[in-house]
Amino acid sequence: MEKAIIGRKVGMTQIFNADGKVIPVTVIEAGPCTVVQKKTPEKDGYTAVQLGFQDVAEKKLTKPELGHLKKAGVAPKKVLKEFQLDNSDELNVGDVIDAGVFAEGDHVDVTGISKGKGYAGVIKRYNAQRTPMAHGGGPVHRHAGSMGACSTPSRIMPGKIGAGHMGVDQVTIENLDIAKVDASCNLIAIRGAVPGPKGGIVLIRSTVKNIREKGAAAGISLNPQKASARVNPQKASARNH
């Protein structure tokens, strides 16, 4: 079953697992989210649900936004996001989704707006290489250098790397696993880092990756030729055991 929720990034910390190992996690205040709208194939041509997150004063919303929420009978929400889920038919307008829908060990994709880095050069923005520092290189060691092709195009082709605005892009980190869920406080601890600053809005949903669980015989090849090689006494690896 696909699951999704809107959250706010609280920050990073670390927790200890059952083996006493330290796990770096990002804490996210996930939900509660309210189903504001339900898209159906008959009316909209596809199936989806729109979730609302974080209460806000009515004066901070436009009249179309306020009318949309009042039509659904939902309190004013600051963030509205749409998710196409395989179980959208089971959700109805007014239903509340909290952090309890996720469980420890779930694999999720997290989407957020990356931190802004301002105006950056090609070395910081695209990891370009600087020019040699010796033999009269001049004060252009971190410049982009010549980028034109020749007189035939007489211009720089689109997509060429260059200095410019860095950051504030929508970034999705796939296949992160949930380390801990505190449903009473609507908190989710996700292993590793997620995009965005503290207080930034993030979207959490079930990963699109195909997760292959490791079985008891993981790492053992079923190839008979490889199996015979493992027990071949002529191999040095077999003689060492």
Coordinates of C-alpha atoms in Angstrom, one line a residue:
M1 CA 0.0 0.0 0.0
E2 CA 1.3 3.4 -1.0
K3 CA 1.6 6.0 1.8
A4 CA 2.3 9.7 1.7
I5 CA 2.3 12.7 4.1
I6 CA 3.5 16.3 4.2
G7 CA 6.0 17.3 6.9
R8 CA 8.3 20.0 8.2
K9 CA 12.0 19.4 8.7
V10 CA 13.0 19.8 12.4
G11 CA 16.7 19.1 12.1
M12 CA 19.3 16.3 12.4
T13 CA 20.3 14.3 15.4
Q14 CA 21.4 10.7 16.2
I15 CA 19.8 7.8 17.8
F16 CA 21.1 4.4 19.0
N17 CA 19.7 1.1 17.6
A18 CA 19.2 -2.1 19.5
D19 CA 22.9 -3.1 18.8
G20 CA 24.1 0.2 20.3
K21 CA 25.2 1.6 17.0
V22 CA 24.8 5.3 16.2
I23 CA 22.4 6.2 13.4
P24 CA 22.3 9.7 12.0
V25 CA 18.7 10.7 11.3
T26 CA 16.7 13.7 10.2
V27 CA 13.7 14.4 12.4
I28 CA 10.5 15.4 10.5
E29 CA 7.3 16.7 12.0
A30 CA 4.9 14.7 9.7
G31 CA 1.3 15.7 9.7
P32 CA -1.4 15.7 10.8
C33 CA -2.6 16.2 7.2
T34 CA -6.2 16.5 6.1
V35 CA -7.6 15.2 2.8
V36 CA -8.9 18.4 1.1
Q37 CA -9.8 17.1 -2.3
K38 CA -10.3 13.8 -4.0
K39 CA -9.7 13.4 -7.7
T40 CA -11.7 10.7 -9.6
P41 CA -11.4 9.2 -13.1
E42 CA -15.0 10.2 -13.9
K43 CA -14.5 13.9 -13.1
D44 CA -10.8 14.5 -13.4
G45 CA -9.5 11.7 -15.6
Y46 CA -7.2 10.3 -12.9
T47 CA -7.1 9.2 -9.2
A48 CA -5.4 11.3 -6.6
V49 CA -5.9 13.0 -3.2
Q50 CA -4.9 16.5 -2.1
L51 CA -3.6 16.8 1.4
G52 CA -3.5 20.0 3.5
F53 CA -0.8 20.6 6.2
Q54 CA -0.2 23.3 8.9
D55 CA -3.1 25.5 10.0
V56 CA -3.0 29.2 9.0
A57 CA -5.0 32.3 9.6
E58 CA -7.7 33.0 7.0
K59 CA -6.3 36.5 6.3
K60 CA -3.1 34.9 4.9
L61 CA -5.0 33.0 2.2
T62 CA -6.4 34.3 -1.1
K63 CA -10.1 34.1 -1.7
P64 CA -9.9 31.2 -4.2
E65 CA -7.8 29.2 -1.7
L66 CA -10.2 30.0 1.1
G67 CA -13.2 29.1 -1.0
H68 CA -11.6 25.8 -2.0
L69 CA -11.0 24.8 1.7
K70 CA -14.4 26.0 2.9
K71 CA -16.0 23.9 0.1
A72 CA -14.3 20.8 1.6
G73 CA -15.2 21.8 5.1
V74 CA -11.6 21.9 6.2
A75 CA -9.8 24.5 8.3
P76 CA -7.5 26.8 6.5
K77 CA -4.2 25.1 5.5
K78 CA -0.9 26.7 4.6
V79 CA 0.4 23.8 2.3
L80 CA -1.6 21.9 -0.2
K81 CA 0.0 19.0 -2.1
E82 CA -1.5 16.3 -4.4
F83 CA -0.4 12.6 -4.4
Q84 CA -1.4 9.9 -6.8
L85 CA -1.7 6.8 -4.6
D86 CA -2.9 3.3 -5.4
N87 CA -5.2 3.4 -2.5
S88 CA -6.7 6.9 -3.1
D89 CA -10.2 5.3 -3.4
E90 CA -10.0 4.4 0.3
L91 CA -9.5 8.0 1.4
N92 CA -12.3 10.6 1.7
V93 CA -12.4 14.3 2.1
G94 CA -11.9 15.2 5.8
D95 CA -9.9 12.1 6.7
V96 CA -6.8 12.8 8.8
I97 CA -3.4 11.2 8.1
D98 CA -0.8 11.3 10.8
A99 CA 2.7 9.9 11.2
G100 CA 1.3 6.6 12.4
V101 CA 0.7 5.5 8.8
F102 CA 4.4 4.8 8.5
A103 CA 6.3 2.2 10.4
E104 CA 10.0 1.6 11.3
G105 CA 11.8 0.0 8.4
D106 CA 9.6 1.5 5.6
H107 CA 11.4 2.8 2.6
V108 CA 10.4 6.3 1.4
D109 CA 11.3 9.0 -1.1
V110 CA 11.7 12.5 0.4
T111 CA 11.2 15.6 -1.7
G112 CA 12.2 19.1 -0.6
I113 CA 13.6 22.5 -1.7
S114 CA 17.4 22.5 -1.4
K115 CA 19.2 25.3 0.5
G116 CA 20.0 28.4 -1.4
K117 CA 23.7 29.0 -2.0
G118 CA 23.4 32.4 -3.7
Y119 CA 25.4 33.3 -6.8
A120 CA 28.1 30.7 -7.3
G121 CA 31.0 30.1 -9.8
V122 CA 31.5 27.1 -11.9
I123 CA 33.9 25.4 -9.4
K124 CA 31.3 25.5 -6.5
R125 CA 28.3 25.0 -8.7
Y126 CA 29.5 22.3 -11.1
N127 CA 32.7 21.0 -9.5
A128 CA 34.8 22.4 -12.3
Q129 CA 38.5 22.3 -12.3
R130 CA 40.6 25.4 -11.8
T131 CA 43.4 26.4 -14.1
P132 CA 47.1 25.8 -13.3
M133 CA 48.4 28.1 -10.5
A134 CA 52.0 28.5 -12.0
H135 CA 53.6 29.7 -15.2
G136 CA 51.7 32.9 -15.6
G137 CA 48.2 31.7 -15.2
G138 CA 47.0 35.1 -14.2
P139 CA 44.1 36.0 -11.9
V140 CA 41.7 33.7 -13.7
H141 CA 42.2 30.5 -11.8
R142 CA 38.5 30.0 -10.9
H143 CA 37.0 31.5 -14.0
A144 CA 35.0 29.4 -16.5
G145 CA 37.4 30.0 -19.3
S146 CA 36.7 29.8 -23.0
M147 CA 33.3 28.2 -23.7
G148 CA 32.6 29.0 -27.4
A149 CA 32.9 26.3 -30.0
C150 CA 34.0 27.9 -33.3
S151 CA 32.7 30.4 -35.9
T152 CA 30.1 28.0 -37.3
P153 CA 27.7 28.3 -34.3
S154 CA 29.2 31.6 -33.2
R155 CA 27.5 31.2 -29.9
I156 CA 27.5 29.2 -26.7
M157 CA 25.3 26.2 -26.9
P158 CA 22.4 25.9 -24.4
G159 CA 23.1 23.9 -21.3
K160 CA 26.7 24.9 -21.0
I161 CA 27.8 25.1 -17.4
G162 CA 28.4 28.6 -16.0
A163 CA 28.2 30.7 -13.0
G164 CA 24.7 31.5 -11.7
H165 CA 22.2 31.0 -9.0
M166 CA 22.8 27.8 -7.0
G167 CA 20.3 26.0 -4.8
V168 CA 16.6 26.4 -4.2
D169 CA 15.8 23.5 -6.5
Q170 CA 13.4 20.7 -5.9
V171 CA 15.4 17.6 -4.9
T172 CA 14.2 14.1 -4.2
I173 CA 16.2 11.6 -2.2
E174 CA 15.1 8.1 -3.0
N175 CA 15.0 4.9 -1.0
L176 CA 15.6 6.2 2.5
D177 CA 14.5 4.1 5.4
I178 CA 12.6 5.1 8.5
A179 CA 14.6 4.6 11.7
K180 CA 11.9 5.5 14.2
V181 CA 8.3 6.7 14.3
D182 CA 6.7 8.6 17.3
A183 CA 3.0 8.7 16.3
S184 CA 2.0 10.5 19.6
C185 CA 4.2 13.5 18.7
N186 CA 3.8 13.1 14.9
L187 CA 7.6 12.7 14.5
I188 CA 9.4 10.6 11.9
A189 CA 13.2 9.9 12.1
I190 CA 14.6 9.1 8.7
R191 CA 18.1 7.7 8.3
G192 CA 20.4 10.1 6.7
A193 CA 20.0 13.7 5.4
V194 CA 17.1 15.1 3.5
P195 CA 17.0 18.2 1.3
G196 CA 16.1 21.7 2.6
P197 CA 16.8 23.9 5.6
K198 CA 15.4 23.6 9.1
G199 CA 11.7 24.4 9.0
G200 CA 11.4 23.6 5.3
I201 CA 8.4 21.7 3.9
V202 CA 9.2 18.1 2.8
L203 CA 7.0 15.5 1.1
I204 CA 7.3 11.9 2.2
R205 CA 5.9 9.0 0.2
S206 CA 6.5 5.3 -0.4
T207 CA 9.6 4.8 -2.5
V208 CA 9.3 4.0 -6.2
K209 CA 12.3 1.7 -6.0
N210 CA 11.8 -2.1 -6.0
I211 CA 13.0 -3.3 -2.6
R212 CA 14.6 -6.7 -2.7
E213 CA 14.7 -8.2 0.8
K214 CA 17.7 -10.3 1.6
G215 CA 17.0 -14.0 2.4
A216 CA 18.8 -16.5 4.6
A217 CA 20.9 -17.6 1.6
A218 CA 21.9 -14.1 0.5
G219 CA 25.3 -13.9 -1.1
I220 CA 25.4 -17.6 -2.0
S221 CA 25.4 -18.2 -5.8
L222 CA 23.1 -20.9 -7.3
N223 CA 25.4 -21.3 -10.2
P224 CA 26.7 -25.0 -10.0
Q225 CA 30.0 -24.0 -11.6
K226 CA 30.6 -21.4 -8.9
A227 CA 29.5 -23.9 -6.2
S228 CA 31.9 -26.5 -7.5
A229 CA 34.7 -23.9 -7.5
R230 CA 34.1 -23.1 -3.8
V231 CA 34.9 -26.7 -2.8
N232 CA 37.7 -27.3 -5.3
P233 CA 40.7 -28.3 -3.3
Q234 CA 43.0 -27.0 -6.0
K235 CA 41.9 -23.4 -5.3
A236 CA 44.1 -21.5 -2.8
S237 CA 41.0 -20.1 -1.1
A238 CA 39.8 -23.7 -0.3
R239 CA 43.2 -24.7 1.0
N240 CA 43.3 -21.7 3.4
H241 CA 40.2 -22.8 5.2

